[in-house]
């Protein structure tokens, strides 16, 4: 083997050895659009026992998880709503489903979902694009982007999986995603017609 060929083999071997780490870093890319984002802006489900890291947990891989916050420079007021965007893969051999989501740190009053989300084996599934079906309602404080909220994802077979999910601003490749409607819609008073207070005509007496 020539020295050039030997160097090429060594380079390929090194790349393959680094593939798991690269996959973990690259898993942040939106699996639906292949749009990249800053790694600090969305989380990947990675287990760690202190010495080794495993991508996924209990048969579920989550290559992307984030809460869509306000537009850049804006804020979501306390009591507002914020959508949860998840990309999920069931790498088990039997079907699973995301049955619900709970807020673990009381950062929101409740979570509204559109029902269970089926996760057939080996298929990428998300909570809806460009509009997520999972909405955290009644946020306990104003959100500017950059905060994190702890949630519990409840799967039928995989059980409860806890994640701390970042709030990102609705900008750049996330600007096409739909924000959540306000949890407390502003009341628009309907127009009312006051009853007439004009005195009725009194017939004059004729003499």
XYZ file of N, CA and C in Angstrom:
621
model
N 0.854 -1.195 0.000
C 0.000 0.000 0.000
C 0.880 1.231 0.000
N 0.583 2.163 -0.842
C 1.387 3.373 -0.917
C 1.084 4.258 0.278
N 1.988 5.227 0.521
C 1.780 6.121 1.653
C 0.527 6.965 1.465
N 0.221 7.315 0.209
C -1.004 8.094 -0.063
C -2.244 7.284 0.257
N -2.278 6.014 -0.156
C -3.418 5.149 0.123
C -3.565 4.923 1.616
N -2.419 4.756 2.302
C -2.469 4.526 3.745
C -3.076 5.731 4.456
N -2.682 6.930 4.038
C -3.242 8.123 4.658
C -4.742 8.226 4.404
N -5.192 7.823 3.209
C -6.611 7.883 2.892
C -7.401 6.915 3.777
N -6.888 5.709 3.986
C -7.546 4.726 4.841
C -7.632 5.238 6.269
N -6.561 5.824 6.757
C -6.545 6.351 8.121
C -7.584 7.462 8.271
N -7.693 8.321 7.268
C -8.647 9.427 7.332
C -10.082 8.915 7.354
N -10.406 7.914 6.516
C -11.752 7.361 6.489
C -12.074 6.681 7.805
N -11.107 5.927 8.352
C -11.325 5.247 9.626
C -11.608 6.243 10.740
N -10.882 7.337 10.745
C -11.079 8.357 11.773
C -12.464 8.986 11.642
N -12.921 9.205 10.410
C -14.238 9.789 10.194
C -15.339 8.862 10.698
N -15.212 7.563 10.410
C -16.206 6.606 10.867
C -16.230 6.519 12.386
N -15.057 6.592 12.991
C -14.997 6.530 14.444
C -15.665 7.733 15.082
N -15.607 8.866 14.386
C -16.208 10.090 14.932
C -17.683 10.221 14.597
N -18.243 9.318 13.806
C -19.615 9.448 13.325
C -20.644 9.573 14.440
N -20.573 8.758 15.532
C -21.590 8.911 16.577
C -21.616 10.310 17.168
N -20.418 10.877 17.422
C -20.363 12.225 17.978
C -20.893 13.239 16.992
N -20.548 13.079 15.721
C -21.048 14.001 14.709
C -22.548 13.882 14.571
N -23.072 12.656 14.679
C -24.521 12.459 14.579
C -25.231 13.156 15.713
N -24.657 13.077 16.916
C -25.279 13.735 18.053
C -25.310 15.235 17.857
N -24.223 15.803 17.302
C -24.195 17.241 17.056
C -25.131 17.605 15.917
N -25.125 16.807 14.872
C -25.931 17.117 13.703
C -27.382 16.782 13.873
N -27.719 16.059 14.936
C -29.113 15.677 15.125
C -29.984 16.880 15.390
N -29.347 18.022 15.673
C -30.125 19.222 15.885
C -30.743 19.747 14.621
N -30.313 19.303 13.450
C -30.898 19.791 12.209
C -32.344 19.352 12.106
N -33.170 20.230 11.591
C -34.574 19.895 11.408
C -34.669 18.734 10.443
N -35.115 17.584 10.935
C -35.119 16.382 10.106
C -36.093 16.487 8.948
N -37.023 17.430 9.023
C -37.992 17.577 7.941
C -37.484 18.468 6.827
N -36.684 19.465 7.168
C -36.272 20.444 6.179
C -34.773 20.483 5.960
N -34.020 19.792 6.836
C -32.564 19.809 6.807
C -31.995 21.205 7.052
N -32.817 22.113 7.578
C -32.313 23.429 7.939
C -31.528 23.313 9.236
N -30.361 23.892 9.264
C -29.534 23.840 10.468
C -29.924 24.981 11.401
N -29.562 24.844 12.655
C -29.761 25.926 13.595
C -28.616 25.855 14.590
N -28.440 26.916 15.351
C -27.378 26.934 16.345
C -27.632 25.830 17.363
N -26.623 24.997 17.702
C -26.841 23.862 18.600
C -27.414 24.247 19.954
N -27.192 25.497 20.398
C -27.689 25.900 21.704
C -29.177 26.211 21.678
N -29.800 26.235 20.495
C -31.172 26.688 20.414
C -32.211 25.581 20.536
N -31.850 24.355 20.337
C -32.810 23.263 20.457
C -32.093 22.057 21.046
N -32.843 21.225 21.687
C -32.222 20.102 22.390
C -32.460 18.778 21.689
N -31.526 17.866 21.884
C -31.603 16.496 21.402
C -31.671 15.599 22.629
N -32.472 14.555 22.560
C -32.597 13.637 23.696
C -31.359 12.755 23.774
N -30.494 13.029 24.718
C -29.260 12.259 24.913
C -29.164 11.853 26.373
N -29.028 10.568 26.621
C -28.818 10.058 27.969
C -27.328 10.007 28.276
N -26.970 10.236 29.507
C -25.569 10.155 29.909
C -25.490 9.561 31.303
N -24.600 8.579 31.471
C -24.393 7.991 32.797
C -23.110 8.498 33.441
N -22.578 9.579 32.883
C -21.358 10.155 33.423
C -20.126 9.780 32.630
N -20.161 8.636 31.968
C -18.997 8.205 31.182
C -19.332 8.003 29.710
N -20.579 7.668 29.428
C -20.979 7.421 28.044
C -22.299 8.115 27.765
N -22.493 8.483 26.508
C -23.729 9.140 26.097
C -24.477 8.268 25.103
N -25.771 8.232 25.261
C -26.627 7.440 24.379
C -27.660 8.358 23.755
N -27.766 8.290 22.447
C -28.757 9.090 21.734
C -30.107 8.393 21.825
N -31.043 8.972 22.569
C -32.357 8.379 22.725
C -32.547 7.770 24.094
N -33.787 7.374 24.354
C -34.109 6.780 25.652
C -35.365 5.930 25.507
N -35.331 4.740 26.076
C -36.501 3.845 26.106
C -37.088 3.587 24.719
N -36.232 3.541 23.704
C -36.707 3.262 22.353
C -37.174 4.483 21.587
N -37.021 5.682 22.164
C -37.456 6.916 21.518
C -36.248 7.815 21.272
N -36.104 8.277 20.034
C -35.094 9.288 19.710
C -35.809 10.599 19.414
N -35.295 11.683 19.954
C -35.854 13.007 19.696
C -34.736 13.879 19.134
N -34.672 14.023 17.794
C -33.607 14.808 17.192
C -33.795 16.309 17.319
N -34.985 16.748 17.724
C -35.202 18.185 17.883
C -36.341 18.434 18.843
N -36.135 19.380 19.764
C -37.168 19.751 20.725
C -36.958 21.208 21.105
N -38.001 22.027 20.921
C -37.905 23.425 21.327
C -39.298 23.998 21.518
N -39.360 25.070 22.281
C -40.581 25.838 22.469
C -40.429 27.125 21.679
N -41.411 27.429 20.836
C -41.313 28.597 19.976
C -41.771 29.832 20.733
N -40.809 30.700 21.000
C -41.087 31.910 21.748
C -41.529 33.061 20.870
N -41.311 34.297 21.335
C -41.775 35.470 20.592
C -40.830 35.805 19.441
N -41.258 36.739 18.598
C -40.363 37.286 17.586
C -39.194 37.973 18.281
N -38.093 38.128 17.580
C -36.921 38.786 18.164
C -37.293 40.185 18.641
N -36.909 40.505 19.871
C -37.185 41.816 20.434
C -38.551 41.945 21.076
N -39.389 40.916 20.943
C -40.720 40.946 21.552
C -40.741 40.033 22.767
N -41.901 39.881 23.379
C -42.019 38.962 24.510
C -43.425 38.385 24.550
N -43.517 37.220 25.181
C -44.815 36.615 25.472
C -45.141 36.961 26.920
N -46.245 37.635 27.112
C -46.605 38.076 28.451
C -46.969 36.897 29.339
N -46.835 37.082 30.641
C -47.267 36.064 31.593
C -48.733 35.740 31.356
N -49.067 34.454 31.387
C -50.417 34.017 31.108
C -50.645 33.678 29.647
N -49.607 33.835 28.816
C -49.729 33.549 27.398
C -49.528 32.082 27.074
N -49.402 31.789 25.789
C -49.267 30.411 25.311
C -47.999 30.281 24.478
N -47.471 29.056 24.429
C -46.243 28.807 23.688
C -46.283 27.382 23.121
N -46.019 27.210 21.815
C -46.116 25.876 21.216
C -44.843 25.058 21.424
N -45.024 23.764 21.597
C -43.913 22.828 21.729
C -43.734 22.098 20.402
N -42.538 22.179 19.832
C -42.221 21.491 18.587
C -41.272 20.341 18.882
N -41.685 19.132 18.528
C -40.875 17.930 18.724
C -40.750 17.187 17.404
N -39.559 16.625 17.139
C -39.369 15.631 16.079
C -38.983 14.344 16.786
N -39.680 13.250 16.491
C -39.495 12.004 17.238
C -39.365 10.818 16.296
N -38.555 9.842 16.716
C -38.411 8.581 15.988
C -38.520 7.444 16.994
N -39.394 6.514 16.720
C -39.517 5.298 17.519
C -38.599 4.246 16.887
N -37.479 3.950 17.542
C -36.559 2.969 16.976
C -36.736 1.589 17.608
N -37.886 1.376 18.261
C -38.225 0.051 18.764
C -38.837 -0.786 17.657
N -39.311 -1.949 18.012
C -39.894 -2.864 17.021
C -41.415 -2.860 17.042
N -42.014 -2.195 18.036
C -43.471 -2.112 18.117
C -43.902 -0.659 18.136
N -45.127 -0.419 17.731
C -45.642 0.947 17.668
C -45.743 1.547 19.069
N -45.577 2.858 19.135
C -45.711 3.595 20.389
C -46.535 4.841 20.082
N -46.782 5.651 21.085
C -47.496 6.903 20.848
C -47.196 7.871 21.977
N -47.170 9.152 21.624
C -47.052 10.208 22.621
C -48.460 10.509 23.112
N -48.731 10.158 24.367
C -50.077 10.261 24.913
C -50.368 11.626 25.525
N -49.336 12.309 25.955
C -49.567 13.607 26.587
C -48.252 14.251 26.996
N -48.350 15.494 27.445
C -47.195 16.267 27.892
C -47.589 16.980 29.180
N -46.712 16.938 30.168
C -46.953 17.638 31.423
C -45.807 18.600 31.682
N -46.117 19.731 32.279
C -45.080 20.689 32.646
C -44.545 20.294 34.006
N -43.247 20.017 34.065
C -42.662 19.468 35.287
C -42.308 20.532 36.321
N -42.096 21.777 35.886
C -41.638 22.797 36.832
C -42.673 23.896 37.066
N -43.919 23.627 36.712
C -45.022 24.562 36.924
C -44.803 25.891 36.217
N -44.082 25.870 35.088
C -43.871 27.088 34.319
C -45.088 27.465 33.502
N -46.021 26.557 33.371
C -47.264 26.823 32.652
C -48.403 26.136 33.388
N -49.597 26.675 33.212
C -50.743 26.153 33.959
C -51.241 24.836 33.401
N -51.164 24.649 32.075
C -51.709 23.438 31.468
C -51.087 23.224 30.106
N -51.331 22.040 29.540
C -50.849 21.702 28.205
C -52.028 21.201 27.386
N -52.222 21.799 26.219
C -53.295 21.370 25.319
C -52.686 20.587 24.168
N -53.241 19.424 23.875
C -52.762 18.613 22.760
C -53.931 18.279 21.845
N -53.607 17.875 20.643
C -54.642 17.472 19.708
C -54.958 16.004 19.785
N -54.575 15.347 20.869
C -54.765 13.908 21.019
C -53.445 13.181 20.913
N -53.480 11.866 21.065
C -52.265 11.044 21.012
C -51.625 11.128 19.623
N -50.288 11.090 19.595
C -49.539 11.123 18.337
C -48.908 9.754 18.131
N -49.326 9.053 17.077
C -48.839 7.695 16.812
C -47.385 7.730 16.352
N -46.601 6.755 16.841
C -45.190 6.638 16.483
C -44.924 5.220 15.971
N -45.158 4.975 14.684
C -44.825 3.659 14.134
C -43.317 3.463 14.121
N -42.848 2.230 14.176
C -41.399 1.987 14.219
C -40.676 2.585 13.008
N -39.567 3.262 13.293
C -38.665 3.733 12.249
C -39.135 4.912 11.438
N -40.210 5.588 11.847
C -40.735 6.701 11.068
C -40.591 8.005 11.828
N -40.131 9.044 11.118
C -40.019 10.364 11.723
C -41.410 10.973 11.872
N -41.723 11.432 13.077
C -43.026 12.026 13.367
C -42.776 13.324 14.130
N -43.570 14.346 13.848
C -43.445 15.575 14.620
C -44.800 16.010 15.152
N -44.785 17.061 15.940
C -46.017 17.540 16.568
C -46.780 18.500 15.671
N -46.371 18.599 14.408
C -47.075 19.453 13.467
C -46.196 20.558 12.924
N -46.195 20.739 11.626
C -45.468 21.820 10.953
C -46.354 22.401 9.863
N -46.521 23.715 9.766
C -45.867 24.743 10.590
C -46.591 25.045 11.894
N -47.666 24.325 12.198
C -48.421 24.589 13.419
C -48.381 23.370 14.323
N -47.824 23.521 15.502
C -47.753 22.415 16.442
C -49.103 22.177 17.099
N -49.388 20.920 17.393
C -50.639 20.570 18.071
C -50.480 20.543 19.586
N -49.275 20.802 20.080
C -49.021 20.785 21.523
C -48.743 22.214 21.983
N -49.578 22.731 22.862
C -49.488 24.118 23.306
C -49.418 24.172 24.828
N -48.390 24.841 25.351
C -48.326 25.125 26.781
C -49.092 26.425 27.016
N -50.044 26.404 27.936
C -50.902 27.557 28.170
C -50.716 28.097 29.586
N -50.917 29.385 29.719
C -50.839 30.013 31.037
C -49.425 30.062 31.575
N -48.496 30.603 30.784
C -47.111 30.720 31.247
C -47.063 31.570 32.512
N -46.173 31.182 33.427
C -46.143 31.835 34.733
C -45.344 33.127 34.754
N -44.547 33.366 33.712
C -43.749 34.591 33.658
C -43.574 35.000 32.202
N -43.209 36.249 31.965
C -42.957 36.674 30.582
C -41.784 35.895 29.989
N -41.855 35.627 28.681
C -40.807 34.884 27.987
C -40.248 35.736 26.859
N -38.925 35.863 26.842
C -38.245 36.641 25.812
C -37.513 35.754 24.820
N -37.301 34.490 25.172
C -36.426 33.594 24.413
C -35.133 33.419 25.174
N -34.646 32.182 25.243
C -33.442 31.891 26.014
C -33.736 31.180 27.317
N -35.003 31.165 27.721
C -35.369 30.428 28.931
C -35.467 28.927 28.627
N -35.640 28.127 29.665
C -35.858 26.689 29.515
C -37.032 26.262 30.380
N -37.778 25.278 29.908
C -38.927 24.757 30.650
C -38.814 23.237 30.708
N -38.955 22.686 31.899
C -38.881 21.235 32.086
C -40.253 20.623 31.822
N -40.288 19.620 30.956
C -41.542 18.942 30.642
C -41.358 17.436 30.782
N -42.460 16.739 30.918
C -42.475 15.281 30.928
C -43.289 14.814 29.736
N -42.642 14.067 28.843
C -43.305 13.491 27.678
C -43.821 12.115 28.074
N -45.098 11.872 27.856
C -45.723 10.638 28.316
C -46.017 9.721 27.122
N -45.234 8.643 27.012
C -45.381 7.689 25.913
C -46.100 6.438 26.414
N -46.874 5.827 25.528
C -47.651 4.647 25.901
C -46.747 3.496 26.321
N -45.668 3.249 25.565
C -44.775 2.128 25.860
C -43.455 2.571 26.481
N -42.909 3.681 26.008
C -41.613 4.146 26.517
C -41.722 4.755 27.904
N -42.950 5.059 28.341
C -43.128 5.643 29.663
C -42.846 7.135 29.670
N -42.598 7.675 30.852
C -42.343 9.100 31.005
C -40.883 9.417 30.689
N -40.673 10.428 29.873
C -39.333 10.895 29.541
C -39.265 12.380 29.867
N -38.339 12.748 30.736
C -38.191 14.137 31.144
C -37.167 14.846 30.250
N -37.507 16.052 29.846
C -36.588 16.876 29.062
C -36.692 18.326 29.531
N -35.572 19.018 29.507
C -35.563 20.458 29.721
C -35.420 21.098 28.351
N -36.450 21.819 27.927
C -36.554 22.264 26.540
C -36.404 23.779 26.467
N -35.563 24.266 25.576
C -35.322 25.711 25.487
C -36.436 26.452 24.768
N -36.597 27.710 25.129
C -37.488 28.634 24.428
C -36.635 29.415 23.437
N -36.965 29.342 22.152
C -36.185 30.040 21.142
C -37.028 31.130 20.499
N -36.374 32.140 19.988
C -37.113 33.212 19.330
C -37.590 32.764 17.949
N -38.674 33.341 17.530
C -39.262 33.031 16.224
C -38.565 33.885 15.163
N -37.408 33.407 14.724
C -36.599 34.140 13.759
C -35.865 33.148 12.866
N -35.203 33.681 11.809
C -34.443 32.884 10.860
C -35.264 31.687 10.373
N -34.722 30.466 10.446
C -35.436 29.318 9.888
C -36.683 28.940 10.676
N -36.872 29.542 11.864
C -38.056 29.268 12.657
C -39.168 30.284 12.404
N -38.905 31.300 11.572
C -39.880 32.375 11.376
C -41.131 31.913 10.629
N -41.047 30.775 9.925
C -42.215 30.277 9.189
C -43.143 29.442 10.072
N -42.711 29.148 11.294
C -43.532 28.347 12.202
C -44.589 29.220 12.865
N -45.706 28.616 13.204
C -46.839 29.366 13.740
C -46.719 29.527 15.247
N -46.848 30.766 15.745
C -46.882 30.953 17.197
C -48.203 30.448 17.750
N -48.244 30.260 19.041
C -49.483 29.798 19.668
C -50.456 30.953 19.795
N -51.739 30.670 19.677
C -52.716 31.724 19.963
C -52.671 32.071 21.443
N -53.097 33.245 21.777
C -53.078 33.666 23.175
C -53.969 32.757 24.001
N -53.486 32.400 25.192
C -54.292 31.557 26.078
C -55.507 32.316 26.590
N -55.373 33.637 26.704
C -56.487 34.458 27.166
C -56.777 35.477 26.072
N -57.653 35.120 25.123
C -57.918 36.039 24.028
C -58.478 37.358 24.532
N -58.029 38.423 23.891
C -58.511 39.731 24.314
C -59.994 39.848 24.016
N -60.700 40.347 24.994
C -62.150 40.461 24.843
C -62.480 41.651 23.956
N -63.322 41.415 23.003
C -63.793 42.488 22.137
C -65.252 42.736 22.451
N -65.537 43.844 23.146
C -66.939 44.065 23.526
C -67.804 44.235 22.299
N -68.937 43.582 22.325
C -69.854 43.709 21.198
C -70.618 45.010 21.304
N -70.935 45.545 20.164
C -71.665 46.810 20.157
C -73.073 46.591 20.683
N -73.480 47.444 21.571
C -74.832 47.342 22.128
C -75.597 48.615 21.822
N -76.853 48.476 21.655
C -77.702 49.623 21.369
C -78.498 49.966 22.619
N -78.296 51.187 23.101
C -79.028 51.595 24.296
C -80.481 51.845 23.936
N -81.377 51.434 24.806
C -82.795 51.707 24.526
C -83.052 53.198 24.486
N -83.933 53.590 23.645
C -84.235 55.008 23.512
C -84.865 55.534 24.787
N -84.365 56.688 25.195
C -84.923 57.301 26.407
C -85.809 58.490 26.075
N -86.079 58.675 24.788
C -86.925 59.809 24.403
C -88.331 59.594 24.927
N -88.911 60.625 25.536
C -90.280 60.447 26.061
C -91.259 60.266 24.936
N -92.223 59.430 25.162
C -93.233 59.192 24.133
C -94.101 60.430 23.984
N -94.587 60.627 22.791
C -95.423 61.813 22.541
C -96.721 61.729 23.320
N -97.080 62.815 23.954
C -98.338 62.871 24.709
C -99.360 63.633 23.891
N -100.455 62.982 23.566
C -101.445 63.700 22.741
C -101.957 64.960 23.451
N -102.042 66.043 22.714
C -102.535 67.286 23.304
C -104.055 67.256 23.433
N -104.511 67.929 24.493
C -105.971 67.951 24.692
C -106.613 68.967 23.753
N -107.654 68.552 23.154
C -108.345 69.474 22.246
C -109.572 70.027 22.951
N -109.807 71.279 22.852
C -110.918 71.855 23.530
C -112.060 72.141 22.607
